[in-house]
XYZ file of C-alpha atoms in Angstrom:
320
model
C -0.301 0.161 0.086
C 0.922 3.470 -0.816
C 1.028 6.486 1.557
C -1.027 9.261 0.478
C 2.122 11.653 0.803
C 4.175 8.965 -1.063
C 5.644 10.939 -4.024
C 4.996 7.506 -6.315
C 1.432 9.115 -6.305
C 2.334 11.667 -8.980
C 6.023 10.798 -10.785
C 6.393 15.002 -11.696
C 6.544 15.624 -7.916
C 8.576 12.545 -7.064
C 11.408 13.329 -9.599
C 11.652 16.606 -7.928
C 11.937 15.118 -4.707
C 14.153 12.588 -5.735
C 16.283 14.729 -7.407
C 16.622 17.136 -4.250
C 17.625 14.145 -2.148
C 20.321 13.132 -4.570
C 21.818 16.316 -5.315
C 22.124 16.933 -1.298
C 24.339 13.919 -0.924
C 27.154 16.017 -2.892
C 26.237 19.619 -1.026
C 28.041 19.156 2.159
C 31.407 17.499 3.263
C 30.991 13.487 3.711
C 29.821 11.993 6.919
C 29.065 8.772 7.933
C 25.407 7.771 8.173
C 23.978 7.379 11.473
C 22.327 3.708 12.413
C 19.153 3.720 13.994
C 19.058 2.105 17.361
C 15.791 0.631 16.486
C 13.948 -0.388 13.257
C 12.393 2.469 11.841
C 8.421 1.901 10.572
C 7.428 2.760 7.349
C 5.034 5.809 6.861
C 1.831 3.358 6.631
C 2.806 1.107 9.489
C 3.270 4.482 11.816
C 0.092 5.565 10.934
C -1.781 2.133 11.496
C 0.090 1.768 14.575
C -1.507 5.173 15.695
C -4.914 3.995 14.799
C -4.485 0.861 16.774
C -3.690 2.985 19.746
C -6.788 5.080 18.865
C -8.781 2.176 18.611
C -7.773 0.341 22.194
C -8.230 3.990 23.862
C -11.853 4.133 22.522
C -12.613 1.026 24.022
C -11.070 2.106 27.012
C -13.578 4.743 27.237
C -16.495 2.550 26.191
C -15.536 0.649 29.654
C -15.314 3.635 31.510
C -19.003 3.814 31.478
C -19.131 0.708 33.407
C -17.604 -0.106 36.635
C -14.798 -2.539 35.492
C -11.799 -0.958 36.354
C -9.353 -4.135 35.491
C -11.352 -3.656 32.103
C -10.274 -0.106 31.584
C -6.772 -0.914 32.832
C -6.292 -3.587 30.195
C -7.553 -1.514 27.357
C -5.055 1.427 28.469
C -2.449 -0.910 28.816
C -2.897 -2.007 24.931
C -3.347 1.464 23.657
C 0.165 2.493 25.519
C 1.971 -0.587 24.036
C 0.869 0.652 20.648
C 2.293 4.417 21.564
C 5.206 2.790 23.123
C 6.050 1.318 19.626
C 4.858 4.537 17.783
C 7.413 6.376 19.939
C 10.499 3.650 19.020
C 9.435 3.271 15.428
C 8.860 6.896 14.489
C 12.276 7.891 15.558
C 10.967 11.345 16.627
C 13.098 11.508 19.503
C 16.240 10.936 17.385
C 14.822 13.526 14.752
C 14.433 16.454 17.433
C 17.972 15.535 18.721
C 19.473 15.733 15.206
C 17.574 18.920 14.593
C 19.281 20.083 17.954
C 22.483 19.280 17.463
C 22.678 20.838 13.743
C 21.899 24.226 15.371
C 24.146 23.764 18.420
C 26.617 23.010 15.759
C 25.917 26.051 13.800
C 26.615 27.900 17.110
C 22.706 28.624 18.240
C 20.515 27.440 21.091
C 22.870 25.141 22.908
C 23.357 27.024 26.602
C 25.929 24.333 28.133
C 29.189 24.796 28.866
C 30.308 22.720 25.936
C 27.808 24.515 23.908
C 29.242 27.770 24.767
C 32.898 26.424 24.434
C 31.766 25.340 20.586
C 30.679 28.636 19.806
C 33.521 30.731 21.070
C 35.256 28.462 18.630
C 33.219 29.543 15.857
C 30.183 26.903 14.040
C 31.218 23.652 12.765
C 29.074 23.446 9.768
C 30.424 19.940 8.726
C 29.059 18.764 11.923
C 25.847 20.579 11.657
C 25.684 19.335 7.862
C 25.931 15.554 9.572
C 23.283 16.281 11.756
C 20.980 17.542 8.943
C 21.711 14.095 7.137
C 20.614 12.020 10.421
C 17.591 14.544 10.442
C 16.662 14.051 6.852
C 17.204 10.335 6.994
C 14.717 10.204 9.969
C 12.243 12.147 8.422
C 10.817 8.667 6.113
C 8.854 7.419 9.049
C 6.903 10.330 10.300
C 6.076 11.119 6.078
C 2.457 11.285 7.242
C 3.034 13.942 9.828
C 5.633 16.094 7.910
C 5.109 18.077 4.770
C 7.409 16.262 2.704
C 8.678 18.455 -0.278
C 9.193 21.256 1.988
C 11.542 19.096 4.291
C 13.338 17.480 1.130
C 13.986 20.912 0.115
C 15.183 22.499 3.060
C 17.582 19.770 3.707
C 19.042 20.158 0.577
C 19.476 23.806 1.151
C 21.023 23.455 4.436
C 23.664 20.827 3.421
C 24.580 23.107 -0.156
C 24.833 26.054 2.761
C 26.881 24.052 4.701
C 29.250 22.997 1.983
C 29.422 26.638 0.910
C 30.780 27.876 4.347
C 27.420 29.855 4.649
C 25.858 29.986 8.004
C 23.198 32.508 7.669
C 21.777 30.432 5.018
C 22.235 27.096 6.740
C 20.158 28.626 9.672
C 17.286 29.763 7.443
C 17.335 26.632 5.548
C 17.530 24.694 9.243
C 14.348 26.973 10.144
C 12.434 25.898 7.312
C 13.265 22.234 8.000
C 12.069 22.216 11.397
C 8.856 23.913 10.307
C 8.283 21.282 7.564
C 8.505 18.340 10.478
C 7.270 20.208 13.848
C 8.972 17.153 15.582
C 8.581 18.795 19.101
C 5.229 19.456 18.546
C 4.392 15.273 17.431
C 6.713 14.206 20.174
C 5.278 16.568 22.699
C 1.781 15.180 21.732
C 2.757 11.675 21.773
C 3.935 12.127 25.434
C 1.083 13.688 26.547
C -1.020 10.721 25.553
C 1.270 8.472 26.889
C 1.356 10.366 30.336
C -2.750 10.730 30.176
C -2.448 6.893 30.020
C -0.353 6.296 32.699
C -2.604 8.794 35.187
C -5.636 6.819 33.944
C -3.769 3.372 34.584
C -3.281 4.589 38.094
C -6.677 5.778 38.762
C -7.843 2.142 37.930
C -6.037 0.968 40.608
C -7.387 3.391 43.267
C -10.737 2.389 41.373
C -11.214 6.459 40.696
C -13.605 6.177 37.562
C -14.306 9.862 37.542
C -10.629 10.775 37.649
C -9.940 7.946 34.981
C -12.796 9.270 32.870
C -10.743 12.907 33.095
C -7.282 11.200 32.437
C -8.226 9.246 29.348
C -10.004 12.122 27.760
C -6.739 13.957 28.031
C -4.992 11.170 26.655
C -7.814 11.200 23.875
C -7.013 14.799 22.775
C -3.239 14.146 22.572
C -3.808 11.513 20.291
C -6.291 13.475 18.348
C -3.560 16.230 18.442
C -1.365 13.838 16.222
C -4.282 12.813 14.008
C -4.640 16.604 13.336
C -0.640 17.494 13.017
C -0.735 14.413 10.343
C -4.091 15.478 8.782
C -3.147 19.245 8.299
C 0.618 17.986 6.711
C -1.209 15.886 4.268
C -3.403 18.613 3.330
C -0.968 21.283 3.009
C 1.294 18.964 0.577
C -1.623 17.782 -1.646
C -2.965 21.406 -2.019
C 0.423 22.547 -2.846
C 1.174 19.398 -5.167
C -2.320 19.790 -6.839
C -1.980 23.497 -7.427
C 1.118 22.879 -9.189
C -0.124 19.758 -11.535
C -3.148 22.095 -12.416
C -0.920 24.819 -14.037
C 0.778 22.045 -15.797
C -2.118 20.547 -17.524
C -1.789 17.073 -15.264
C -5.248 17.816 -14.347
C -6.617 13.885 -13.382
C -3.566 13.884 -11.091
C -4.289 17.639 -9.750
C -7.934 16.567 -8.901
C -6.697 13.385 -7.073
C -4.466 15.347 -5.147
C -7.168 17.914 -4.410
C -9.382 14.928 -3.380
C -6.740 13.650 -0.475
C -6.686 17.365 0.570
C -10.531 17.282 0.760
C -10.429 14.136 3.069
C -7.535 15.302 5.529
C -8.987 19.105 5.906
C -12.302 17.224 7.103
C -10.286 15.119 9.397
C -8.328 18.489 10.453
C -11.534 20.486 10.947
C -13.239 17.379 13.068
C -10.278 17.472 15.905
C -9.023 21.603 15.586
C -9.256 23.841 18.343
C -11.852 26.256 18.613
C -9.986 28.989 16.868
C -8.737 26.954 13.811
C -11.854 25.228 12.855
C -13.730 27.502 10.635
C -10.610 28.597 9.219
C -9.856 24.902 8.185
C -13.955 24.566 7.230
C -13.785 27.441 5.027
C -10.424 26.191 3.269
C -12.283 22.915 2.452
C -15.087 24.604 1.294
C -12.803 26.473 -1.038
C -10.924 23.343 -2.160
C -13.951 21.826 -3.214
C -15.146 24.493 -5.420
C -11.873 24.483 -7.048
C -12.253 20.894 -7.499
C -15.401 21.572 -9.274
C -13.904 23.604 -11.973
C -11.216 22.083 -12.374
C -11.916 19.755 -15.442
C -9.256 21.193 -17.459
C -6.004 23.599 -16.541
C -6.566 26.592 -15.233
C -4.003 29.014 -14.186
C -6.365 30.978 -12.265
C -7.646 27.928 -10.308
C -3.960 26.856 -9.637
C -3.307 30.232 -7.957
C -6.535 29.854 -5.959
C -5.457 26.332 -4.840
C -2.269 27.477 -3.822
C -3.442 30.651 -1.746
C -5.587 27.660 -0.020
C -2.455 25.925 0.557
C -0.828 28.593 2.143
C -3.869 29.202 4.708
C -3.438 25.512 5.540
C 0.095 25.764 5.978
C -0.161 28.616 8.330
C -2.973 26.760 10.562
C -0.134 24.050 10.801
C 2.634 26.191 11.962
C 0.538 27.430 14.956
C 0.682 24.166 16.520
C 2.416 24.116 19.748
């Protein structure tokens, strides 16, 4: 099964992404590739794991309507096992660390004594480039939760700037790479979900069903936050690609991308914070109108779709 954000869905975009990745290998001094400590999941496997965690959590929510604390605890344990696997197989912690190391090596953000000493010696852009490579390699599992092409472009730009000893250019590209992943946001939601489940299980030990409901609700909000982040990323990606395909006469492929965006915008709006829900519903309505009129290539409709993509991306970047 091919993921919705897999560039194989649209050959033209795939060629662009693969070209960027290929060029980026030669853009900065070579460094040994990092070997992950665990087997990382494919994007489809990772999304399936989160769905299973959500289903187990839903069973715990149903069980909380009764009085069997043991049954609730069992479902919470099952949900946490899936989330634990998600945490390990996603590589999120390693991705966050790699981005931090890239910034620290460039002389920014490390307030430790070692970091200050390194800053005094000047930025090590070769090491910063190695950290970006590690981060780039770790982005594949979380492709369903990041903006794939933006990350590929930013990673290439960062490596090219490092090779040219262009520190401002490197930091600007690193900013874009971090914005493409929002890895700390994803990791925060994951930890919040697991913390909520842990507290919920403790409440079941005390047979405190009221507290259990509150903690399971907190875990649900965090899991929904992960789904929300993924839906926004996929919608932003599909809208941007759809706009380009529509402008280049690839009408059928463009309509396919717009349909994917519409599905993910519906998912995002369903779990969006109150302040963002109306914006996403409006974006979906506007995208649906473009889809209705996209039976043939149109520069005007492509521009409208690109504008919708920017609105969705603005909402995505507001996650904290």
